[in-house]
């Protein structure tokens, strides 16, 4: 535990970086997934392309995705951020599309019939009703991101993965365990928080 | 008043609505009937332009509906569908307040109106306003649907099988109540139903469609007495003569002054029920509570 | 990338072979643990609830953390990698199998009892066959997870296609990096598609 006590601040910084990486990637992914999902939900061709592409992208293992993106994006925080966002985007996109498609036709019909504009219908009826599905997607996306962000240390993304990877390199057991424990705790804490939100 | 002239809508798969002329005078209820898939719902949705016609004209309370902005048009037309189409994420009060909110009413006016229309449809505002749609029975949901359609006091209402999902025991009472309410409020109503009894009960006129065309439009008694063709007769059912007797009451036909023995029927009894009583008792005349008697000849003469 | 593959077929094939061996061993070990556990737990709903909760937690843990956390216990190399992969395969198979077993048509189970099946006979001959589609869905998820996770085995000296990525990065050899990345991606997509195909064949049969 000596190493831990001496390096509390750098451990804290790694944790902060990890959270930042996950949060920023999530925002970026949501900024793409939400409008794209809304568009795809009412256009069958775009929908098929988006859902198919999402399924493929989501099945690509983290390390493979990073390896394929490094020649394009280079190394560092920004590259890791983009790679992570492109990893979370498909999850959120699917959640938005399935959520919007789950809105009962009678409810849409009533909204149109009462004179809501398409925009009012989207914001007042469809998105609120898609919320449970979107929250479920968010939960999967966060779990995916916390995990993938660990590997992102390998392409210079920083975060808790740095402790694990340098620990593995140096044969520094304490460092490995601190990194692994913290990242597991982060994953569980985020998952628990989002599960609570889903119930509320 | 609703006036459709030469309305045509072709669907890619065929059918749709062809050259339909139909008018519903102000304050009246027209029941649109016909077999499933004949174009009833399409016709209804043409009126509030959820479906755009290929040809024809639509006038609502004298104004050209096709010249208006469809969204504005719909805010002035009440719309009730099967299962109510209530917004599941909003409480009853907020559901009823949808159109007033769209029209920009202030909170106090909206609140007062929500209470008023909930009371109109027979729901205690204090008890129902804060419930969620999933906490209501089928009949209650339908009442809320009607209240929501009435909220901004539109002169015209469109109802698509509004009682279809209500259990049969409650349906009759709900039908009567809603009909009486809409009559009292002098609303012009277009009602889609596949149930002949419901149409006869609620409609001032019946409009019967077949494969996208209007086959006959007449008062219920007229259509039941003189179906335009075999198709209409079949659709109205072999018991149409009995159905028609249900439209008249003892007070509507001449009575004999002399009384006859037996248990008396009130003069508000329908001729259908009176005929049933004669058959049951094996008699050709019945005493009427308000005086005199009803004879089988008088019942038959009402045809 | 194609050039690299042409020049180093032996390196590539060795890495691919290791990857397949790691994945197969990890998946088999995971299934060998998960299926009997699911059968044992099927009639013990309270315990099953606890175990499901644990499996849910295990599923949430990042793969690299699981892999790394085993190092102090088991050291480096092939075996600890297989253990870690088995831990990744366990939750999906166990959770799906439990859902399948507990969701078996009550009427069918009732009928089996009525015909004189012992509880064990009913479990193996009625409930398990009825749960097979679920078990298969769990197997598919687990297989994809294991193939993905095996790419990370390189970090604890377990070998596999991940080696091509780490070596490519270390040597700044883009061709090798891309060869490794593509091979892992294609293997994962192929696993997903292959198990999906098997699943559909199965359901139709
Ligand atoms: N949006 C649509 N697109 C294509 N065809 C439709 C559409 N709506 C209705 N139809 C077709 O038009 C016909 C009449 O439908 P509808 O008006 O719903 O009948 P009804 O309400 O009398 O049962 C049916 O054959 C139906 O399949
Ligand atoms: Mg219809």
XYZ file of C-alpha atoms and ligand atoms in Angstrom:
736
model
C 0.000 0.000 0.000
C 3.029 2.264 0.240
C 2.917 3.054 -3.466
C -0.757 3.928 -3.263
C -0.317 6.411 -0.413
C 2.585 8.119 -2.151
C 0.661 8.414 -5.448
C -2.819 9.317 -4.292
C -2.856 12.460 -6.405
C -1.801 10.765 -9.636
C -4.299 7.958 -8.966
C -6.986 10.583 -8.465
C -5.920 12.295 -11.677
C -6.165 8.983 -13.566
C -9.659 8.436 -12.174
C -10.635 11.984 -13.156
C -9.249 11.459 -16.649
C -11.175 8.222 -16.986
C -14.452 9.867 -15.985
C -13.732 12.785 -18.313
C -12.985 10.456 -21.201
C -16.199 8.487 -20.637
C -18.317 11.607 -20.134
C -16.962 13.426 -23.179
C -17.289 10.350 -25.390
C -20.857 9.897 -24.159
C -21.794 13.494 -24.985
C -20.200 13.278 -28.401
C -21.926 9.963 -29.136
C -25.291 11.297 -27.949
C -24.903 14.430 -30.057
C -24.697 12.210 -33.133
C -27.028 9.397 -32.081
C -30.017 11.524 -31.068
C -30.561 13.453 -34.318
C -29.518 10.474 -36.426
C -31.886 8.196 -34.509
C -34.778 10.634 -34.935
C -34.116 10.796 -38.676
C -33.635 7.047 -39.026
C -36.802 6.162 -37.107
C -39.002 7.479 -39.906
C -36.886 6.576 -42.952
C -36.769 2.826 -43.605
C -33.648 2.899 -45.799
C -31.643 5.076 -43.414
C -32.940 2.998 -40.538
C -31.741 -0.260 -42.085
C -28.327 1.247 -42.808
C -28.001 2.770 -39.329
C -29.119 -0.358 -37.479
C -26.986 -2.664 -39.627
C -23.928 -0.434 -39.347
C -24.457 -0.126 -35.602
C -24.605 -3.878 -35.125
C -21.340 -4.344 -37.027
C -19.554 -1.455 -35.313
C -20.651 -2.643 -31.885
C -19.369 -6.171 -32.526
C -15.846 -4.978 -33.363
C -13.664 -5.688 -30.313
C -12.213 -2.650 -28.547
C -8.585 -3.391 -29.281
C -9.341 -4.054 -32.951
C -11.247 -0.778 -33.279
C -8.370 1.145 -31.709
C -5.801 -0.649 -33.892
C -7.773 0.206 -37.019
C -8.311 3.826 -35.999
C -4.746 4.646 -34.898
C -3.456 5.057 -38.469
C -6.364 7.457 -39.086
C -6.576 9.355 -35.813
C -3.094 8.963 -34.353
C -2.544 8.677 -30.601
C -3.598 10.756 -27.614
C -6.701 11.910 -25.764
C -8.482 13.251 -28.826
C -7.983 10.057 -30.810
C -9.162 7.977 -27.843
C -12.173 10.246 -27.432
C -13.211 9.870 -31.070
C -12.671 6.113 -31.006
C -14.703 5.749 -27.816
C -17.497 7.960 -29.136
C -17.732 5.895 -32.297
C -17.993 2.845 -30.063
C -20.831 4.201 -27.904
C -22.742 5.875 -30.735
C -24.248 2.664 -32.192
C -25.575 1.625 -28.787
C -27.311 4.959 -28.263
C -28.558 5.041 -31.855
C -30.256 1.669 -31.523
C -31.818 2.741 -28.245
C -33.220 5.953 -29.770
C -34.632 4.138 -32.797
C -36.216 1.281 -30.837
C -37.584 3.757 -28.291
C -39.214 5.909 -30.955
C -40.578 2.865 -32.756
C -42.111 1.648 -29.514
C -44.487 4.603 -29.312
C -48.021 3.267 -29.850
C -49.498 4.227 -33.247
C -52.724 5.331 -31.517
C -50.743 7.828 -29.438
C -49.046 9.273 -32.515
C -52.377 9.414 -34.298
C -53.984 11.238 -31.382
C -51.084 13.715 -31.308
C -51.461 14.444 -35.023
C -55.226 14.602 -34.758
C -55.149 17.193 -31.990
C -52.931 19.455 -34.053
C -49.440 18.991 -32.621
C -46.822 20.016 -35.152
C -44.277 17.296 -36.027
C -41.752 19.069 -33.815
C -44.183 19.324 -30.897
C -45.060 15.667 -31.328
C -41.366 14.728 -31.226
C -40.493 16.727 -28.108
C -43.730 16.414 -26.168
C -44.753 12.871 -26.994
C -42.276 10.679 -28.831
C -39.015 11.481 -27.027
C -40.542 11.338 -23.526
C -42.063 7.960 -24.368
C -38.749 6.746 -25.813
C -36.970 7.719 -22.584
C -36.993 4.284 -20.892
C -35.415 2.703 -23.957
C -32.897 5.537 -24.193
C -31.970 5.103 -20.519
C -31.463 1.380 -21.037
C -29.200 2.211 -23.981
C -27.345 4.772 -21.892
C -26.654 2.128 -19.270
C -25.179 -0.257 -21.823
C -23.200 2.591 -23.411
C -21.697 3.662 -20.092
C -20.656 0.101 -19.207
C -19.123 -0.268 -22.667
C -17.312 3.056 -22.373
C -15.870 2.502 -18.911
C -14.502 -0.809 -20.150
C -13.249 0.472 -23.502
C -11.701 3.568 -21.915
C -9.442 1.229 -19.933
C -8.034 -0.110 -23.180
C -7.872 3.443 -24.572
C -4.868 4.010 -22.300
C -3.047 1.922 -24.847
C -3.478 4.601 -27.507
C -2.564 7.402 -25.136
C -6.050 8.191 -23.905
C -4.954 8.316 -20.271
C -7.224 7.222 -17.433
C -7.134 4.214 -15.135
C -5.960 1.911 -17.908
C -2.584 3.659 -17.644
C -2.151 2.270 -14.129
C -3.028 -1.235 -15.311
C -0.893 -1.202 -18.451
C 2.191 0.391 -16.870
C 1.705 -1.876 -13.873
C 1.666 -4.903 -16.186
C 4.769 -3.589 -17.937
C 6.679 -2.991 -14.710
C 5.391 -6.076 -12.912
C 4.012 -3.699 -10.286
C 1.195 -5.703 -8.687
C -0.089 -2.965 -6.413
C -0.419 -0.545 -9.306
C -2.302 -3.135 -11.385
C -4.688 -3.921 -8.552
C -5.367 -0.274 -7.742
C -6.161 0.421 -11.385
C -8.307 -2.686 -11.819
C -10.189 -2.136 -8.561
C -10.919 1.498 -9.282
C -12.132 0.850 -12.803
C -14.374 -1.976 -11.560
C -15.724 0.269 -8.819
C -16.375 3.007 -11.369
C -18.217 0.588 -13.665
C -20.373 -0.729 -10.834
C -21.101 2.723 -9.410
C -22.143 4.083 -12.795
C -24.274 1.000 -13.481
C -25.995 1.210 -10.103
C -26.689 4.920 -10.517
C -28.198 4.395 -13.958
C -30.259 1.441 -12.772
C -31.727 3.656 -10.052
C -32.523 6.271 -12.675
C -34.264 3.665 -14.826
C -36.491 2.704 -11.931
C -37.402 6.267 -11.046
C -71.561 21.502 -40.447
C -69.321 19.108 -42.368
C -69.564 19.024 -46.148
C -67.573 16.631 -48.316
C -67.890 17.044 -52.103
C -66.406 14.576 -54.563
C -63.756 13.475 -52.110
C -61.379 10.926 -53.585
C -58.361 9.226 -52.068
C -56.608 6.309 -53.731
C -54.242 4.127 -51.709
C -51.329 2.458 -53.469
C -52.875 -0.963 -52.771
C -56.250 0.033 -54.232
C -59.496 0.802 -52.350
C -59.515 4.142 -50.489
C -62.427 6.535 -50.993
C -64.066 7.369 -54.313
C -66.061 10.493 -55.230
C -67.705 10.724 -51.831
C -70.420 13.327 -51.182
C -71.533 13.583 -47.590
C -72.865 16.365 -45.460
C -73.597 16.446 -41.769
C -75.858 19.358 -40.723
C -74.871 21.410 -37.717
C -75.662 19.773 -34.401
C -76.317 16.378 -35.929
C -74.524 13.079 -35.617
C -73.826 11.074 -38.739
C -72.854 7.447 -38.147
C -70.547 6.060 -40.795
C -71.005 2.309 -41.116
C -69.883 -0.455 -43.421
C -67.802 -3.614 -43.454
C -64.208 -3.552 -42.283
C -61.824 -1.980 -44.792
C -64.553 -0.080 -46.689
C -62.914 3.300 -46.030
C -64.668 4.626 -42.896
C -61.514 5.561 -41.034
C -60.006 7.008 -44.202
C -63.072 9.220 -44.658
C -62.867 10.427 -41.073
C -59.164 11.197 -41.378
C -59.783 13.090 -44.587
C -61.950 15.517 -42.636
C -59.132 16.607 -40.314
C -56.609 16.106 -43.088
C -54.597 13.380 -41.426
C -55.137 12.005 -44.928
C -54.912 14.453 -47.822
C -57.528 13.973 -50.562
C -56.508 13.499 -54.196
C -59.579 15.446 -55.313
C -62.712 17.082 -53.940
C -63.559 19.776 -51.431
C -64.105 19.815 -47.678
C -65.988 22.571 -45.874
C -66.226 22.709 -42.114
C -68.562 25.278 -40.519
C -68.618 27.043 -43.860
C -64.856 27.339 -44.307
C -62.727 25.619 -46.892
C -60.725 23.102 -44.854
C -58.267 22.463 -47.666
C -57.262 26.138 -47.713
C -56.343 26.160 -44.018
C -53.132 25.130 -42.321
C -53.824 21.486 -41.395
C -52.303 21.835 -37.933
C -54.518 24.837 -37.100
C -57.520 23.047 -38.609
C -57.031 20.024 -36.326
C -56.847 22.178 -33.204
C -60.423 23.216 -33.995
C -61.747 19.673 -34.452
C -62.249 17.179 -31.634
C -60.773 13.740 -32.357
C -61.482 10.561 -30.412
C -60.085 7.153 -31.378
C -60.444 3.636 -30.094
C -58.577 3.106 -26.811
C -58.542 6.887 -26.497
C -54.955 7.371 -27.641
C -54.214 9.035 -24.300
C -50.602 10.117 -23.748
C -49.343 7.487 -21.287
C -46.690 9.813 -19.862
C -49.156 12.519 -18.843
C -51.770 12.550 -16.115
C -55.452 12.790 -16.979
C -55.539 16.546 -16.382
C -52.529 17.178 -18.624
C -54.024 14.947 -21.305
C -57.235 16.961 -21.316
C -55.217 20.187 -21.411
C -53.275 19.299 -24.574
C -55.224 21.404 -27.066
C -55.766 24.401 -24.728
C -51.985 24.382 -24.187
C -51.407 24.311 -27.950
C -53.786 27.243 -28.278
C -51.856 29.157 -25.633
C -54.554 29.429 -22.971
C -53.357 30.674 -19.590
C -53.061 28.272 -16.662
C -56.152 29.416 -14.778
C -58.448 29.200 -17.782
C -57.041 25.798 -18.750
C -57.440 24.460 -15.243
C -61.033 25.612 -14.983
C -61.856 24.136 -18.373
C -60.225 20.784 -17.530
C -62.436 20.524 -14.444
C -65.483 21.524 -16.447
C -65.062 18.944 -19.224
C -64.089 16.146 -16.829
C -67.315 16.817 -14.959
C -69.214 16.893 -18.278
C -68.095 13.364 -19.146
C -69.032 12.152 -15.690
C -65.606 12.007 -14.030
C -65.068 13.766 -10.705
C -62.160 16.167 -11.416
C -60.776 15.950 -7.891
C -60.620 12.201 -8.135
C -59.405 11.770 -11.709
C -57.327 14.816 -12.637
C -54.066 13.465 -11.174
C -54.426 9.839 -12.214
C -52.302 8.200 -14.876
C -54.002 6.718 -17.946
C -52.893 3.214 -16.981
C -54.821 3.562 -13.726
C -58.136 3.913 -15.587
C -60.611 1.311 -16.838
C -61.357 1.107 -20.562
C -64.557 3.108 -20.134
C -62.843 5.787 -18.044
C -60.077 6.120 -20.606
C -62.688 6.630 -23.278
C -64.424 9.297 -21.193
C -61.114 11.091 -20.795
C -60.652 10.811 -24.569
C -64.004 12.532 -25.084
C -63.185 15.177 -22.472
C -59.881 15.853 -24.225
C -61.664 16.256 -27.561
C -64.134 18.697 -25.984
C -61.550 20.742 -24.095
C -61.194 23.625 -26.553
C -64.933 23.513 -27.322
C -64.634 22.593 -31.026
C -67.903 22.752 -33.026
C -67.056 19.501 -34.842
C -66.029 16.117 -33.435
C -64.686 13.046 -35.193
C -65.098 9.729 -33.373
C -63.497 6.518 -34.685
C -65.018 3.459 -33.009
C -64.839 5.266 -29.668
C -66.613 2.515 -27.749
C -64.922 -0.442 -29.429
C -62.628 -1.241 -26.506
C -65.188 -0.742 -23.740
C -66.598 -3.892 -22.165
C -70.112 -4.645 -23.462
C -71.810 -4.204 -20.076
C -70.634 -0.599 -19.732
C -70.818 0.242 -23.417
C -74.556 0.940 -23.607
C -74.499 3.449 -20.776
C -71.412 5.196 -22.105
C -72.987 5.452 -25.562
C -76.169 6.984 -24.177
C -74.310 9.434 -21.991
C -71.918 10.604 -24.669
C -74.725 10.934 -27.202
C -76.849 12.984 -24.808
C -73.855 15.188 -23.997
C -72.932 15.850 -27.619
C -76.590 16.606 -28.444
C -76.832 18.992 -25.514
C -73.663 20.761 -26.623
C -75.014 20.870 -30.212
C -71.839 19.375 -31.642
C -71.626 18.264 -35.236
C -70.380 14.694 -35.081
C -69.047 12.177 -37.560
C -68.982 8.767 -35.853
C -67.336 5.681 -37.323
C -68.625 2.359 -36.078
C -69.007 -1.176 -37.380
C -71.873 -1.839 -34.982
C -75.314 -1.302 -36.559
C -77.071 -1.093 -33.185
C -74.666 1.618 -32.038
C -75.115 3.537 -35.288
C -78.898 3.370 -35.060
C -78.803 4.425 -31.440
C -76.437 7.362 -31.861
C -76.858 8.567 -35.443
C -79.327 11.187 -36.672
C -78.355 9.780 -40.036
C -76.581 6.664 -41.206
C -74.049 6.694 -44.029
C -73.294 3.222 -45.284
C -70.099 2.664 -47.276
C -68.931 -0.182 -49.417
C -65.488 -0.424 -51.043
C -64.800 3.291 -50.783
C -68.192 4.457 -52.027
C -71.211 5.816 -50.202
C -74.081 3.398 -50.858
C -76.876 5.060 -48.890
C -77.210 8.056 -46.596
C -80.501 8.343 -44.755
C -82.157 8.635 -41.368
C -81.938 5.357 -39.450
C -85.672 4.605 -39.654
C -85.670 5.316 -43.363
C -82.644 3.144 -44.097
C -83.973 0.297 -41.977
C -87.391 0.491 -43.659
C -86.102 0.960 -47.203
C -82.566 -0.363 -47.714
C -81.265 0.847 -51.083
C -80.199 -2.625 -52.195
C -79.511 -6.154 -51.063
C -76.071 -5.233 -49.747
C -77.513 -2.581 -47.432
C -80.259 -4.948 -46.313
C -77.733 -7.673 -45.546
C -75.459 -5.292 -43.690
C -78.321 -3.997 -41.544
C -79.159 -7.600 -40.697
C -82.150 -9.903 -40.963
C -83.504 -8.361 -37.753
C -83.522 -4.851 -39.217
C -87.286 -4.575 -38.817
C -86.880 -5.227 -35.108
C -83.932 -2.845 -34.924
C -86.135 -0.205 -36.507
C -88.928 -0.755 -33.942
C -86.316 0.068 -31.326
C -86.266 3.616 -32.714
C -89.911 4.331 -31.803
C -91.648 4.549 -28.475
C -95.205 3.774 -27.498
C -95.799 7.506 -27.266
C -94.948 7.846 -30.983
C -97.938 5.795 -32.251
C -101.740 6.094 -31.901
C -103.308 4.263 -28.957
C -106.743 2.748 -28.264
C -108.642 4.609 -25.560
C -109.962 1.424 -23.972
C -107.755 -0.311 -21.459
C -106.941 -4.021 -21.435
C -105.981 -6.226 -18.485
C -102.378 -7.035 -17.583
C -99.265 -5.287 -16.337
C -98.994 -1.797 -17.876
C -95.919 -0.555 -19.796
C -94.726 3.065 -19.558
C -95.184 4.999 -22.806
C -91.386 5.563 -23.017
C -91.013 1.829 -23.797
C -89.694 1.165 -27.318
C -92.003 -0.616 -29.761
C -89.390 -3.337 -29.971
C -89.700 -4.060 -26.257
C -93.472 -3.716 -26.446
C -93.639 -6.280 -29.272
C -91.427 -8.572 -27.244
C -93.819 -8.247 -24.289
C -96.802 -9.128 -26.532
C -95.006 -12.231 -27.819
C -94.062 -13.229 -24.301
C -97.623 -12.839 -22.976
C -99.281 -14.180 -26.113
C -101.565 -11.125 -26.446
C -102.289 -8.597 -29.226
C -102.830 -5.565 -26.954
C -101.029 -4.157 -23.919
C -102.115 -1.632 -21.306
C -100.126 1.607 -21.179
C -99.328 3.107 -17.808
C -100.188 6.637 -18.902
C -103.648 5.401 -20.083
C -105.185 3.515 -22.975
C -103.694 0.505 -24.746
C -101.273 -0.382 -27.515
C -102.415 -2.835 -30.181
C -100.395 -5.095 -32.448
C -102.002 -3.323 -35.446
C -100.571 -0.001 -34.256
C -97.091 -1.540 -33.957
C -97.324 -3.047 -37.436
C -98.680 0.232 -38.873
C -95.540 2.042 -37.775
C -93.607 0.368 -40.606
C -1.256 -4.945 -44.725
C -1.646 -7.665 -47.373
C 2.084 -7.343 -47.931
C 2.766 -7.917 -44.252
C 0.566 -10.994 -44.254
C 2.420 -12.353 -47.301
C 5.779 -11.784 -45.677
C 4.856 -13.158 -42.258
C 2.316 -15.961 -42.782
C 3.846 -18.040 -39.982
C 3.627 -15.212 -37.429
C 0.037 -14.530 -38.396
C -1.025 -18.175 -38.370
C 0.582 -18.773 -34.994
C -1.218 -15.766 -33.513
C -4.498 -16.869 -35.076
C -4.039 -20.400 -33.752
C -3.353 -19.099 -30.257
C -6.370 -16.829 -30.459
C -8.656 -19.686 -31.461
C -7.192 -21.957 -28.781
C -7.607 -19.274 -26.112
C -11.183 -18.555 -27.190
C -12.227 -22.186 -27.453
C -10.692 -23.106 -24.109
C -12.162 -20.043 -22.392
C -15.627 -20.601 -23.866
C -15.647 -24.319 -23.054
C -14.482 -23.698 -19.497
C -17.113 -20.990 -19.058
C -19.902 -23.193 -20.391
C -18.675 -26.146 -18.324
C -19.109 -23.990 -15.236
C -22.250 -22.122 -16.226
C -24.517 -24.909 -17.466
C -24.262 -27.256 -14.455
C -24.571 -24.215 -12.198
C -27.746 -23.175 -13.998
C -29.196 -26.700 -13.684
C -28.363 -26.792 -9.970
C -29.883 -23.364 -9.421
C -33.017 -23.878 -11.507
C -34.987 -25.227 -8.542
C -33.530 -22.810 -5.990
C -34.958 -19.405 -6.862
C -33.508 -17.547 -3.879
C -29.975 -18.792 -4.436
C -30.439 -18.291 -8.184
C -31.335 -14.664 -7.494
C -28.115 -14.168 -5.562
C -25.987 -15.864 -8.181
C -27.669 -13.904 -10.978
C -26.858 -10.705 -9.131
C -23.222 -11.798 -8.884
C -23.118 -12.727 -12.569
C -24.623 -9.340 -13.419
C -21.818 -7.636 -11.495
C -19.200 -9.804 -13.183
C -20.645 -8.865 -16.563
C -20.330 -5.166 -15.784
C -16.623 -5.407 -14.918
C -14.259 -4.220 -17.676
C -12.501 -7.136 -19.421
C -9.036 -5.662 -19.097
C -9.528 -5.178 -15.351
C -10.618 -8.812 -14.930
C -7.613 -9.968 -16.920
C -5.190 -7.767 -15.008
C -6.636 -8.565 -11.593
C -5.923 -12.277 -12.103
C -2.231 -11.692 -12.723
C -1.151 -11.516 -9.060
C -3.040 -14.763 -8.405
C -2.188 -16.787 -11.475
C 0.786 -15.100 -13.096
C 1.119 -14.540 -16.831
C 0.598 -16.698 -19.910
C -1.986 -18.950 -21.495
C -3.667 -20.451 -18.417
C -4.511 -17.215 -16.575
C -5.840 -15.857 -19.863
C -8.148 -18.843 -20.240
C -9.368 -18.414 -16.665
C -10.132 -14.746 -17.336
C -11.948 -15.596 -20.568
C -13.963 -18.264 -18.792
C -15.023 -15.560 -16.328
C -16.171 -13.449 -19.278
C -18.111 -16.350 -20.807
C -19.762 -17.384 -17.556
C -22.317 -14.585 -16.966
C -24.088 -14.567 -20.346
C -24.444 -18.358 -20.461
C -25.530 -18.629 -16.834
C -28.019 -15.753 -16.982
C -29.586 -16.862 -20.261
C -29.790 -20.486 -19.146
C -31.461 -19.499 -15.870
C -33.985 -17.334 -17.696
C -34.669 -20.219 -20.075
C -35.025 -22.840 -17.331
C -37.170 -20.678 -15.086
C -39.278 -19.517 -17.994
C -40.073 -23.036 -19.235
C -43.746 -23.353 -20.083
C -45.416 -24.151 -16.717
C -48.059 -26.279 -18.438
C -45.364 -28.520 -19.962
C -43.603 -28.919 -16.620
C -46.913 -29.648 -14.929
C -47.761 -32.227 -17.598
C -44.357 -33.905 -17.135
C -44.957 -34.198 -13.397
C -48.431 -35.502 -14.053
C -46.999 -38.231 -16.281
C -44.712 -39.357 -13.486
C -41.362 -37.725 -14.357
C -39.087 -37.327 -11.362
C -37.952 -33.721 -10.811
C -34.535 -34.598 -12.276
C -36.076 -36.272 -15.329
C -38.337 -33.274 -15.843
C -35.387 -30.896 -15.562
C -33.230 -32.788 -18.062
C -35.875 -33.983 -20.511
C -38.437 -31.181 -20.432
C -37.081 -27.942 -19.014
C -33.584 -28.119 -20.491
C -34.791 -28.782 -24.059
C -37.291 -25.939 -23.706
C -34.511 -23.653 -22.456
C -32.129 -24.480 -25.299
C -32.925 -21.443 -27.479
C -32.047 -19.197 -24.535
C -28.906 -21.204 -23.797
C -27.894 -20.784 -27.418
C -28.440 -17.035 -27.316
C -26.215 -16.898 -24.217
C -23.591 -18.991 -25.966
C -23.534 -16.583 -28.892
C -23.040 -13.555 -26.640
C -20.377 -15.393 -24.665
C -18.501 -16.474 -27.799
C -18.307 -12.913 -29.123
C -17.196 -11.653 -25.694
C -14.504 -14.293 -25.448
C -13.133 -13.655 -28.940
C -13.015 -9.924 -28.126
C -11.498 -10.495 -24.718
C -8.865 -12.850 -26.112
C -7.461 -9.872 -28.023
C -6.522 -8.395 -24.641
C -4.651 -11.543 -23.546
C -1.545 -10.062 -25.145
C -1.297 -7.700 -22.164
C -0.745 -10.638 -19.772
C 1.425 -12.632 -22.134
C -1.361 -14.909 -23.298
C -0.604 -14.490 -26.992
C -3.241 -14.387 -29.726
C -3.977 -11.844 -32.416
C -3.588 -9.033 -29.890
C 0.170 -9.707 -30.138
C 0.118 -8.401 -33.711
C -1.466 -5.157 -32.498
C 0.941 -4.626 -29.619
C 3.953 -5.499 -31.757
C 2.702 -3.253 -34.535
C 2.345 -0.413 -32.061
C 5.759 -1.056 -30.516
C 7.514 -1.222 -33.870
C 5.359 1.539 -35.417
C 4.546 -1.037 -38.086
C 1.178 0.151 -39.431
C 0.800 -2.867 -41.702
C 1.104 -5.301 -38.820
C -1.179 -3.143 -36.656
C -3.855 -3.146 -39.330
C -3.428 -6.851 -40.009
C -3.945 -7.596 -36.311
C -6.871 -5.195 -35.953
C -8.658 -6.476 -39.057
C -8.129 -10.107 -38.132
C -9.595 -9.568 -34.645
C -12.521 -7.596 -36.040
C -13.282 -10.178 -38.729
C -12.984 -13.043 -36.263
C -15.454 -11.349 -33.893
C -17.905 -10.507 -36.677
C -17.531 -14.021 -38.078
C -18.215 -15.519 -34.648
C -21.293 -13.342 -34.231
C -22.561 -14.235 -37.710
C -21.652 -17.914 -37.420
C -23.347 -18.414 -34.062
C -26.305 -16.381 -35.315
C -26.603 -18.690 -38.294
C -26.372 -21.771 -36.086
C -28.991 -20.288 -33.782
C -31.416 -19.723 -36.654
C -30.785 -23.201 -38.066
C -31.406 -24.591 -34.635
C -34.623 -22.709 -34.103
C -35.944 -23.820 -37.472
C -35.017 -27.454 -36.874
N -52.156 4.728 -44.803
C -52.630 3.799 -45.668
N -51.866 3.371 -46.700
C -52.335 2.440 -47.570
N -53.534 1.884 -47.506
C -54.346 2.252 -46.506
C -53.936 3.230 -45.533
N -54.941 3.416 -44.651
C -55.933 2.591 -45.057
N -55.583 1.896 -46.162
C -56.418 0.918 -46.880
O -57.645 1.537 -47.226
C -58.728 0.664 -47.016
C -59.752 1.301 -46.100
O -59.202 1.399 -44.792
P -59.988 2.069 -43.572
O -60.434 3.418 -43.977
O -59.112 1.985 -42.383
O -61.218 1.074 -43.425
P -62.290 0.955 -42.244
O -62.040 2.010 -41.228
O -63.602 1.094 -42.922
O -62.143 -0.428 -41.687
C -58.156 -0.625 -46.461
O -58.092 -1.571 -47.499
C -56.780 -0.239 -45.977
O -55.899 -1.310 -46.151
Mg -61.418 1.804 -39.169
